[in-house]
Structure formats: C-alpha cells, structure tokens
CSV table of C-alpha atoms and ligand atoms in Angstrom, one decimal:
chain,number,residue,atom,x,y,z
A,1,UNK,CA,51.7,-25.2,32.7
A,2,UNK,CA,50.1,-22.7,35.1
A,3,UNK,CA,49.4,-24.0,38.5
A,4,UNK,CA,45.7,-23.2,39.3
A,5,UNK,CA,42.3,-24.7,39.9
A,6,UNK,CA,42.6,-26.1,36.4
A,7,UNK,CA,45.8,-27.8,36.9
A,8,UNK,CA,45.4,-30.1,40.0
A,9,UNK,CA,48.3,-30.7,42.2
A,10,UNK,CA,48.1,-34.3,41.2
A,11,UNK,CA,49.0,-33.4,37.6
A,12,UNK,CA,51.8,-35.4,36.0
A,13,UNK,CA,55.3,-33.9,36.5
A,14,UNK,CA,56.3,-31.0,34.3
A,15,UNK,CA,58.4,-31.9,31.2
A,16,UNK,CA,62.0,-31.1,31.4
A,17,UNK,CA,62.7,-27.4,30.8
A,18,UNK,CA,64.5,-26.7,27.6
A,19,UNK,CA,67.5,-24.4,27.7
A,20,UNK,CA,66.5,-21.0,26.7
A,21,UNK,CA,67.6,-19.7,23.3
A,22,UNK,CA,70.2,-17.0,23.5
A,23,UNK,CA,70.5,-14.1,21.0
A,24,UNK,CA,73.8,-12.8,19.5
A,25,UNK,CA,74.1,-10.4,22.4
A,26,UNK,CA,73.7,-13.0,25.1
A,27,UNK,CA,70.2,-12.3,26.0
A,28,UNK,CA,67.8,-15.3,26.7
A,29,UNK,CA,64.4,-15.7,25.3
A,30,UNK,CA,61.8,-16.1,28.1
A,31,UNK,CA,58.9,-14.0,27.2
A,32,UNK,CA,56.3,-13.4,24.4
A,33,UNK,CA,53.8,-10.7,24.1
A,34,UNK,CA,50.7,-11.8,22.1
A,35,UNK,CA,48.7,-9.0,20.5
A,36,UNK,CA,45.2,-11.0,20.4
A,37,UNK,CA,43.5,-8.2,18.5
A,38,UNK,CA,44.1,-4.8,16.8
A,39,UNK,CA,40.7,-3.7,17.9
A,40,UNK,CA,39.9,-1.4,20.8
A,41,UNK,CA,37.0,0.3,22.6
A,42,UNK,CA,39.0,3.3,23.6
A,43,UNK,CA,40.9,5.7,21.4
A,44,UNK,CA,43.8,6.8,23.5
A,45,UNK,CA,45.2,9.8,21.7
A,46,UNK,CA,48.9,8.5,22.1
A,47,UNK,CA,48.0,5.1,20.6
A,48,UNK,CA,45.5,5.8,17.8
A,49,UNK,CA,43.6,8.4,16.0
A,50,UNK,CA,40.0,9.3,16.9
A,51,UNK,CA,38.5,8.3,13.6
A,52,UNK,CA,39.4,6.5,10.3
A,53,UNK,CA,41.1,3.5,11.8
A,54,UNK,CA,41.5,0.7,9.4
A,55,UNK,CA,41.0,-2.6,11.4
A,56,UNK,CA,42.4,-5.6,9.7
A,57,UNK,CA,39.8,-8.1,8.3
A,58,UNK,CA,39.1,-10.7,10.9
A,59,UNK,CA,40.5,-13.5,8.8
A,60,UNK,CA,43.8,-11.6,8.7
A,61,UNK,CA,44.0,-12.0,12.5
A,62,UNK,CA,45.8,-15.1,13.8
A,63,UNK,CA,43.2,-17.5,15.1
A,64,UNK,CA,43.4,-18.7,18.8
A,65,UNK,CA,44.5,-22.1,17.3
A,66,UNK,CA,47.4,-20.4,15.4
A,67,UNK,CA,48.5,-18.5,18.6
A,68,UNK,CA,48.5,-21.7,20.7
A,69,UNK,CA,50.7,-23.4,18.1
A,70,UNK,CA,53.3,-20.6,17.8
A,71,UNK,CA,53.2,-20.4,21.7
A,72,UNK,CA,53.8,-24.0,22.0
A,73,UNK,CA,56.6,-24.0,19.7
A,74,UNK,CA,58.1,-20.8,21.5
A,75,UNK,CA,57.8,-22.7,24.7
A,76,UNK,CA,60.3,-25.4,23.2
A,77,UNK,CA,62.5,-22.5,22.7
A,78,UNK,CA,62.5,-21.4,26.4
A,79,UNK,CA,59.4,-19.0,26.6
A,80,UNK,CA,57.9,-19.3,30.1
A,81,UNK,CA,56.0,-16.3,30.2
A,82,UNK,CA,53.1,-15.0,28.0
A,83,UNK,CA,51.4,-11.7,28.1
A,84,UNK,CA,48.1,-11.0,26.3
A,85,UNK,CA,47.6,-7.6,24.9
A,86,UNK,CA,46.3,-5.7,21.8
A,87,UNK,CA,44.3,-3.7,21.0
A,88,UNK,CA,42.1,-4.4,24.0
A,89,UNK,CA,42.2,-8.0,24.7
A,90,UNK,CA,38.7,-8.5,26.1
A,91,UNK,CA,37.2,-7.0,22.8
A,92,UNK,CA,38.1,-10.4,21.3
A,93,UNK,CA,35.6,-13.0,21.9
A,94,UNK,CA,36.3,-16.2,24.1
A,95,UNK,CA,39.5,-14.7,25.5
A,96,UNK,CA,39.1,-16.5,28.8
A,97,UNK,CA,38.8,-20.0,27.2
A,98,UNK,CA,41.8,-19.3,25.2
A,99,UNK,CA,43.7,-18.4,28.2
A,100,UNK,CA,42.6,-21.6,29.8
A,101,UNK,CA,44.2,-23.5,26.9
A,102,UNK,CA,47.3,-21.4,27.0
A,103,UNK,CA,47.7,-22.3,30.7
A,104,UNK,CA,47.7,-25.8,29.7
A,105,UNK,CA,50.7,-25.7,27.4
A,106,UNK,CA,53.8,-27.5,28.8
A,107,UNK,CA,56.3,-24.9,29.8
A,108,UNK,CA,54.2,-21.9,30.2
A,109,UNK,CA,54.1,-21.0,33.8
A,110,UNK,CA,53.2,-17.4,33.9
A,111,UNK,CA,50.2,-15.8,32.0
A,112,UNK,CA,49.4,-12.1,32.4
A,113,UNK,CA,47.6,-9.5,30.5
A,114,UNK,CA,47.5,-5.8,29.9
A,115,UNK,CA,44.1,-4.3,29.6
A,116,UNK,CA,42.3,-1.0,29.6
A,117,UNK,CA,39.9,-2.4,32.2
A,118,UNK,CA,36.6,-1.3,30.4
A,119,UNK,CA,35.3,-4.9,29.9
A,120,UNK,CA,37.5,-6.6,32.5
A,121,UNK,CA,35.6,-6.7,35.8
A,122,UNK,CA,33.3,-9.6,34.9
A,123,UNK,CA,36.0,-11.7,34.0
A,124,UNK,CA,38.2,-11.1,37.1
A,125,UNK,CA,37.0,-14.3,39.0
A,126,UNK,CA,38.0,-16.4,36.0
A,127,UNK,CA,41.5,-14.9,36.0
A,128,UNK,CA,41.8,-15.6,39.6
A,129,UNK,CA,40.7,-19.2,39.1
A,130,UNK,CA,43.2,-19.6,36.2
A,131,UNK,CA,46.0,-18.5,38.6
A,132,UNK,CA,46.8,-15.1,36.9
A,133,UNK,CA,48.9,-13.2,39.6
A,134,UNK,CA,49.2,-9.9,38.2
A,135,UNK,CA,47.3,-7.6,35.6
A,136,UNK,CA,48.5,-4.5,34.1
A,137,UNK,CA,45.9,-2.1,34.0
A,138,UNK,CA,46.4,1.1,31.9
A,139,UNK,CA,45.1,4.2,33.6
A,140,UNK,CA,46.5,7.6,32.8
A,141,UNK,CA,44.3,9.6,35.2
A,142,UNK,CA,41.8,9.5,38.1
A,143,UNK,CA,39.9,12.5,36.7
A,144,UNK,CA,36.9,11.6,34.5
A,145,UNK,CA,37.1,14.7,32.3
A,146,UNK,CA,40.9,14.0,31.7
A,147,UNK,CA,40.1,10.4,31.2
A,148,UNK,CA,37.6,11.3,28.5
A,149,UNK,CA,40.0,13.8,26.8
A,150,UNK,CA,42.8,11.3,26.7
A,151,UNK,CA,40.8,8.2,25.7
A,152,UNK,CA,38.0,9.9,23.9
A,153,UNK,CA,35.5,7.8,25.9
A,154,UNK,CA,33.6,8.3,29.2
A,155,UNK,CA,34.7,4.9,30.7
A,156,UNK,CA,36.5,5.8,33.9
A,157,UNK,CA,33.9,4.3,36.2
A,158,UNK,CA,34.1,0.8,34.6
A,159,UNK,CA,38.0,0.9,34.7
A,160,UNK,CA,37.7,1.7,38.4
A,161,UNK,CA,35.3,-1.2,38.8
A,162,UNK,CA,37.9,-3.4,37.4
A,163,UNK,CA,40.6,-1.9,39.7
A,164,UNK,CA,38.5,-2.8,42.7
A,165,UNK,CA,37.6,-6.1,41.5
A,166,UNK,CA,41.3,-7.1,40.8
A,167,UNK,CA,42.2,-5.9,44.3
A,168,UNK,CA,39.3,-7.8,46.0
A,169,UNK,CA,40.3,-11.0,44.2
A,170,UNK,CA,43.9,-10.7,45.4
A,171,UNK,CA,45.3,-10.2,41.9
A,172,UNK,CA,48.4,-7.8,41.9
A,173,UNK,CA,47.4,-4.7,40.1
A,174,UNK,CA,50.2,-2.9,38.1
A,175,UNK,CA,48.9,0.4,37.0
A,176,UNK,CA,50.5,1.8,33.8
A,177,UNK,CA,50.3,5.5,33.0
A,178,UNK,CA,51.7,7.3,29.9
A,179,UNK,CA,53.4,10.5,30.7
A,180,UNK,CA,52.1,13.1,28.6
A,181,UNK,CA,53.3,16.6,28.4
A,182,UNK,CA,50.4,19.1,28.9
A,183,UNK,CA,47.9,16.3,29.4
A,184,UNK,CA,48.1,14.5,32.6
A,185,UNK,CA,51.1,15.8,34.5
A,186,UNK,CA,48.7,16.9,37.2
A,187,UNK,CA,47.8,13.1,37.6
A,188,UNK,CA,51.2,11.8,38.4
A,189,UNK,CA,51.1,12.3,42.0
A,190,UNK,CA,47.5,11.1,42.6
A,191,UNK,CA,48.2,7.9,40.7
A,192,UNK,CA,51.4,7.4,42.5
A,193,UNK,CA,49.6,8.0,45.7
A,194,UNK,CA,47.6,4.9,45.2
A,195,UNK,CA,50.7,2.8,45.9
A,196,UNK,CA,50.9,4.5,49.2
A,197,UNK,CA,47.3,3.6,50.3
A,198,UNK,CA,46.9,0.3,48.6
A,199,UNK,CA,49.1,-2.7,47.6
A,200,UNK,CA,49.3,-1.7,44.0
A,201,UNK,CA,52.3,-0.9,41.8
A,202,UNK,CA,52.2,2.2,39.7
A,203,UNK,CA,54.4,2.6,36.7
A,204,UNK,CA,54.9,5.6,34.6
A,205,UNK,CA,56.1,5.1,30.9
A,206,UNK,CA,57.6,7.7,28.5
A,207,UNK,CA,55.3,8.4,25.7
A,208,UNK,CA,56.5,6.8,22.4
A,209,UNK,CA,55.8,7.9,19.1
A,210,UNK,CA,53.7,5.0,18.1
A,211,UNK,CA,50.3,6.7,17.8
A,212,UNK,CA,49.0,5.4,14.5
A,213,UNK,CA,49.2,8.8,13.0
A,214,UNK,CA,47.0,10.3,15.7
A,215,UNK,CA,49.4,13.3,15.9
A,216,UNK,CA,52.8,14.2,14.7
A,217,UNK,CA,55.7,12.3,16.3
A,218,UNK,CA,56.4,15.3,18.6
A,219,UNK,CA,59.7,17.0,19.4
A,220,UNK,CA,63.0,15.1,19.0
A,221,UNK,CA,63.7,15.3,22.7
A,222,UNK,CA,61.3,14.0,25.1
A,223,UNK,CA,59.9,16.6,27.5
A,224,UNK,CA,59.0,14.0,30.2
A,225,UNK,CA,61.9,11.6,30.1
A,226,UNK,CA,62.6,9.1,32.8
A,227,UNK,CA,64.9,11.4,34.8
A,228,UNK,CA,62.3,14.2,35.0
A,229,UNK,CA,59.5,11.8,35.9
A,230,UNK,CA,61.6,10.5,38.8
A,231,UNK,CA,62.5,14.0,40.0
A,232,UNK,CA,58.8,15.0,39.9
A,233,UNK,CA,57.8,12.0,42.0
A,234,UNK,CA,60.7,12.7,44.6
A,235,UNK,CA,59.7,16.4,44.8
A,236,UNK,CA,56.4,15.0,46.3
A,237,UNK,CA,57.2,11.7,48.1
A,238,UNK,CA,60.7,12.2,49.0
A,239,UNK,CA,63.8,10.0,48.0
A,240,UNK,CA,62.8,7.0,46.0
A,241,UNK,CA,64.8,3.9,47.1
A,242,UNK,CA,65.6,1.6,44.2
A,243,UNK,CA,64.1,-1.9,44.3
A,244,UNK,CA,65.7,-4.9,42.8
A,245,UNK,CA,63.9,-6.1,39.7
A,246,UNK,CA,63.7,-9.5,37.8
A,247,UNK,CA,66.0,-10.0,34.9
A,248,UNK,CA,64.5,-8.6,31.7
A,249,UNK,CA,62.4,-6.0,33.6
A,250,UNK,CA,61.5,-2.7,31.6
A,251,UNK,CA,60.6,-0.7,34.6
A,252,UNK,CA,63.1,0.7,37.1
A,253,UNK,CA,61.2,0.2,40.4
A,254,UNK,CA,61.5,2.2,43.6
A,255,UNK,CA,59.6,2.6,46.8
A,256,UNK,CA,58.7,5.7,48.4
A,257,UNK,CA,58.9,5.8,52.2
A,258,UNK,CA,55.7,4.3,53.8
A,259,UNK,CA,54.2,3.1,50.6
A,260,UNK,CA,52.7,-0.5,50.2
A,261,UNK,CA,53.5,-0.7,46.5
A,262,UNK,CA,56.2,0.3,44.3
A,263,UNK,CA,56.6,3.1,41.8
A,264,UNK,CA,58.2,2.3,38.5
A,265,UNK,CA,59.5,4.2,35.6
A,266,UNK,CA,59.6,2.7,32.1
A,267,UNK,CA,62.1,4.4,29.8
A,268,UNK,CA,60.3,3.3,26.7
A,269,UNK,CA,61.5,6.1,24.5
A,270,UNK,CA,65.0,6.6,26.1
A,271,UNK,CA,65.5,2.7,25.8
A,272,UNK,CA,67.6,2.3,28.8
A,273,UNK,CA,66.7,-1.5,29.3
A,274,UNK,CA,67.5,-3.2,26.0
A,275,UNK,CA,70.6,-4.8,27.4
A,276,UNK,CA,68.5,-7.3,29.4
A,277,UNK,CA,65.5,-7.6,26.9
A,278,UNK,CA,64.2,-11.2,27.0
A,279,UNK,CA,61.0,-10.9,24.8
A,280,UNK,CA,59.4,-11.4,21.4
A,281,UNK,CA,56.1,-9.8,20.3
A,282,UNK,CA,53.5,-11.5,17.9
A,283,UNK,CA,51.4,-8.9,16.3
A,284,UNK,CA,47.7,-9.6,15.7
A,285,UNK,CA,48.3,-10.4,12.2
A,286,UNK,CA,51.2,-12.8,13.0
A,287,UNK,CA,54.2,-10.5,12.5
A,288,UNK,CA,57.1,-11.4,14.6
A,289,UNK,CA,58.9,-8.5,16.3
A,290,UNK,CA,62.2,-9.0,18.0
A,291,UNK,CA,62.2,-5.4,19.2
A,292,UNK,CA,59.4,-2.8,19.9
A,293,UNK,CA,61.2,-0.6,17.4
A,294,UNK,CA,61.6,-3.0,14.5
A,295,UNK,CA,59.2,-3.2,11.7
A,296,UNK,CA,58.5,-6.8,12.0
A,297,UNK,CA,61.2,-9.4,11.0
A,298,UNK,CA,59.2,-12.5,10.2
A,299,UNK,CA,55.8,-13.2,8.8
A,300,UNK,CA,54.8,-16.0,11.1
A,301,UNK,CA,51.2,-16.2,9.6
A,302,UNK,CA,52.5,-16.9,6.2
A,303,UNK,CA,54.5,-19.9,7.6
A,304,UNK,CA,51.5,-21.1,9.5
A,305,UNK,CA,49.0,-20.9,6.7
A,306,UNK,CA,51.5,-22.0,4.1
A,307,UNK,CA,51.6,-25.4,5.9
A,308,UNK,CA,55.1,-25.1,7.1
A,309,UNK,CA,56.0,-28.1,9.5
A,310,UNK,CA,56.9,-27.3,13.1
A,311,UNK,CA,60.5,-27.6,12.6
A,312,UNK,CA,60.7,-25.0,9.9
A,313,UNK,CA,58.7,-22.6,11.9
A,314,UNK,CA,61.1,-23.2,15.1
A,315,UNK,CA,64.0,-22.7,12.8
A,316,UNK,CA,62.7,-19.4,11.5
A,317,UNK,CA,61.6,-18.2,15.0
A,318,UNK,CA,65.1,-19.1,16.5
A,319,UNK,CA,67.0,-17.4,13.5
A,320,UNK,CA,64.9,-14.2,14.0
A,321,UNK,CA,65.7,-14.2,17.8
A,322,UNK,CA,69.4,-15.0,17.4
A,323,UNK,CA,69.9,-12.1,14.9
A,324,UNK,CA,68.0,-9.3,16.5
A,325,UNK,CA,69.3,-5.9,17.0
A,326,UNK,CA,71.3,-4.9,20.1
A,327,UNK,CA,68.8,-2.2,21.1
A,328,UNK,CA,65.9,-0.1,20.1
A,329,UNK,CA,68.0,2.5,18.4
A,330,UNK,CA,69.7,-0.1,16.1
A,331,UNK,CA,66.3,-1.6,15.5
A,332,UNK,CA,64.9,1.9,14.6
A,333,UNK,CA,67.9,2.5,12.2
A,334,UNK,CA,67.4,-0.8,10.3
A,335,UNK,CA,63.7,0.1,9.4
A,336,UNK,CA,63.0,1.1,5.9
A,337,UNK,CA,62.2,5.0,5.6
A,338,UNK,CA,59.0,4.8,7.7
A,339,UNK,CA,57.9,7.1,10.5
A,340,UNK,CA,57.3,5.5,13.8
A,341,UNK,CA,54.2,7.6,14.3
A,342,UNK,CA,52.3,5.7,11.5
A,343,UNK,CA,52.4,2.6,13.6
A,344,UNK,CA,50.0,2.2,16.6
A,345,UNK,CA,50.8,0.5,19.8
A,346,UNK,CA,47.4,-1.4,19.4
A,347,UNK,CA,48.8,-3.3,16.4
A,348,UNK,CA,52.3,-3.6,17.8
A,349,UNK,CA,51.0,-5.2,21.0
A,350,UNK,CA,52.1,-2.8,23.5
B,1,LIG,N1,44.4,-1.9,25.3
B,1,LIG,C1,45.2,-2.4,26.3
B,1,LIG,C2,45.6,-1.3,27.4
B,1,LIG,O1,45.6,-0.1,27.0
B,1,LIG,O2,46.1,-1.7,28.4
B,1,LIG,C3,46.5,-3.2,25.9
B,1,LIG,C4,47.2,-2.7,24.6
B,1,LIG,S1,48.0,-1.1,24.9
B,1,LIG,C5,48.6,-0.7,23.3
B,1,LIG,C6,49.3,-1.7,26.0
B,1,LIG,C7,50.1,-0.5,26.7
B,1,LIG,O3,50.8,0.4,25.7
B,1,LIG,C8,49.0,0.3,27.5
B,1,LIG,O4,49.5,0.5,28.9
B,1,LIG,C9,49.3,1.7,26.8
B,1,LIG,O5,49.1,2.9,27.8
B,1,LIG,C10,50.7,1.7,26.2
B,1,LIG,N2,50.8,2.5,25.1
B,1,LIG,C11,50.1,2.8,24.0
B,1,LIG,N3,50.4,3.7,23.2
B,1,LIG,C12,51.7,4.3,23.8
B,1,LIG,C13,52.6,5.2,23.5
B,1,LIG,N4,52.5,6.0,22.4
B,1,LIG,N5,53.6,5.4,24.4
B,1,LIG,C14,53.8,4.7,25.5
B,1,LIG,N6,53.0,3.7,25.9
B,1,LIG,C15,51.9,3.5,25.0
B,2,LIG,FE1,43.1,1.0,23.2
B,2,LIG,FE2,45.1,0.3,24.8
B,2,LIG,FE3,45.7,1.7,22.6
B,2,LIG,FE4,44.2,2.8,24.6
B,2,LIG,S1,46.3,2.2,24.7
B,2,LIG,S2,43.6,3.1,22.4
B,2,LIG,S3,43.1,1.1,25.3
B,2,LIG,S4,45.0,-0.2,22.7
C-alpha cells in the first residue's frame, strides 16, 4: 500500500511481506509493468507506423478490475512495484481512479508511470496526492520540428507543460530519450544539459526493433550503442562518474561534474542488464511476458475470463516466472519465426 494522502498514517499495519519468488537463474520477482492500453495519441516512428494501426477491440483489453486482480496476486508473489505504461496511459479513461485503487493493494508500495506527457499536466496534482514519487517522461528532442518529425504530432508544448508541472509538484522527472541514428543525435547534448540545470534525470535508450512495422528492423549492428552514447556525452560533459543503482535497474547511471541530476544509458538492444532483471510485463490484452524479447508466455486473460480460481492463476504466473529465459538473447531465440519489428512497444508495454 502506498503512503499518501489516501493512506493516512493511522492505517492498520501492513501485512507481512511474502518472500519474493525467485526464477531458475536466481533473480527475484519484484516489479510488474502494466500496459493499460495499446492506444496512443502520438505516432513515434520507432514505436508504430503512421497509419494503418489495428488497435484491439476494447473488450479484448484487460479491464481495470482484471488488472487489479492480477496485480494483487502478483503482490502475493513478491511484486512491490507497479509501473503503468502502454500505449499512452492517459489515453485510457479513469486512469487516476484506477491508480488510487492500485495504491490500496496490500504489498504494493511503489507506483510509477511512463507517459509521453501530452495529456498528463492536468493530472499532476492527483499524482502528487497519490504519492507518486517519479514519472518517466518520454522526450526525444527539445526542438519542435524534430519532435513533429519523430512523433508525427505537433505536441511538444504540451509535453513541456507536463515537464514543468512535474517539477513544480516536486515529482522526480526521469526523461527517457530513444537514441536514433540520423534523427536526434543533435538533441542528446541539449537533453543531457537539462540534468545540469535542473534536478532531473535524463536517460538515453538504445533503439530496439519493436516498431510495429513502421520501418525495417535496421542494421544488425546498432549504430548508437551504449558505449558510443557514453563517449558522445563524455566528449561534451567530461568524464561521467558511475552512480550506484538499485538492484534490477536497467539504466547504467552516471553523474557529470556539476550536474544536479543523473545521466543514464539503457542498453535495451545490447541487453547488458538481464542478469538482474526482476520484472514481468502484462500486455494490454493480458499476455504475460517474462522478458521484453519473448513473444508472450502465458495468456492471463484466458485464465481470468475462463473462471480460473486465484490459486490456479498464481500457480501459472509463478511457473512462467520460474522458467523464464536467462536473458533477452535466449528469449529472442525461443520465439517462433517472427520478426521483432512486427511488434510495437505500445502493445508490449515499453
Ligand atoms: N506512451 C508512453 C510513452 O511514450 O512514454 C508509454 C509507452 S512507450 C511504448 C514506453 C517507452 O518505450 C517510451 O519511453 C518510448 O520511448 C520507449 N520506446 C518505444 N519504442 C521503442 C523502441 N523501438 N526502442 C526503444 N525504446 C522505445
Ligand atoms: Fe505512443 Fe509511447 Fe509509442 Fe510514442 S513511444 S507512439 S508515445 S506508445
């Protein structure tokens, strides 16, 4: 249960924390990412095509009730942290009331979200009241024309409104920028400079091939891999000092001299962080992914809608987690013949 204005200090003591489930490679389960929708109000070219997107019919998306049930069961297996993502979470109606109910689940003590920021600013006071400590704001450029070229929508001003609203509310802002060869390399330094002048963390993520068929998967070797991103930043800001991160973190964190916030690099394509991965993903249609690179290992929606009792669902979730692949390369090899680029991060729950 989250400590917030909604959970007064006088509330009953928290239930005993169950021991975390551990997979066959010794990694604990602590964290779930819920894709609350597959819909989005942007069309980022690295995530989905500009036109012709086939959204799932609404009845095929998990309902909030179903997500609450699964999250409650996962809390019993050790999950403490929930991140809402999508698609764009704020495109789904009644997201904040859903978050309020999530925050009341015993065992859940950290709720965060990843948003593109277009619709988020009006909800910032509610997020603060809920006790949300950090928000991941996806922002690949500070240049309005390049923002339009990348997202195919002219929404940078509203995203910046959200950025300032979060700062004003005292919510930690973690900017995430996808590093795209030939698209936003000129933006890396201006984005990173935000962490010098403001208390924000800026993370750069390697581009992955999950673009929903927006473009071909690209060259086998990534032009802007984590090492090159770091060198690029060091060329401008000087040596980056490594910063300790929480177990299970995907970003390698650094601090440049004199910066208030950190700089992070997420080797999402190079997959350097799999050894400590502590998370599951639930897609908007209720598919369980034990790795970003697997094709879905359990149809949770079928269990929920087929009337399975809690014990059966818990057993299936635990079995899937225990038997997950050692890393993203193994998970990718285990997929049936299926190009990664046909999938979109919006349905995976990035
Ligand atoms: N719509 C929300 C947003 O953009 O923040 C949440 C969903 S989005 C799929 C989650 C994250 O995945 C974003 O930070 C986005 O930049 C990232 N992402 C999407 N496609 C990606 C790709 N092909 N490679 C790397 N990151 C990607
Ligand atoms: Fe939408 Fe986020 Fe995908 Fe961009 S990255 S198209 S904002 S889901």
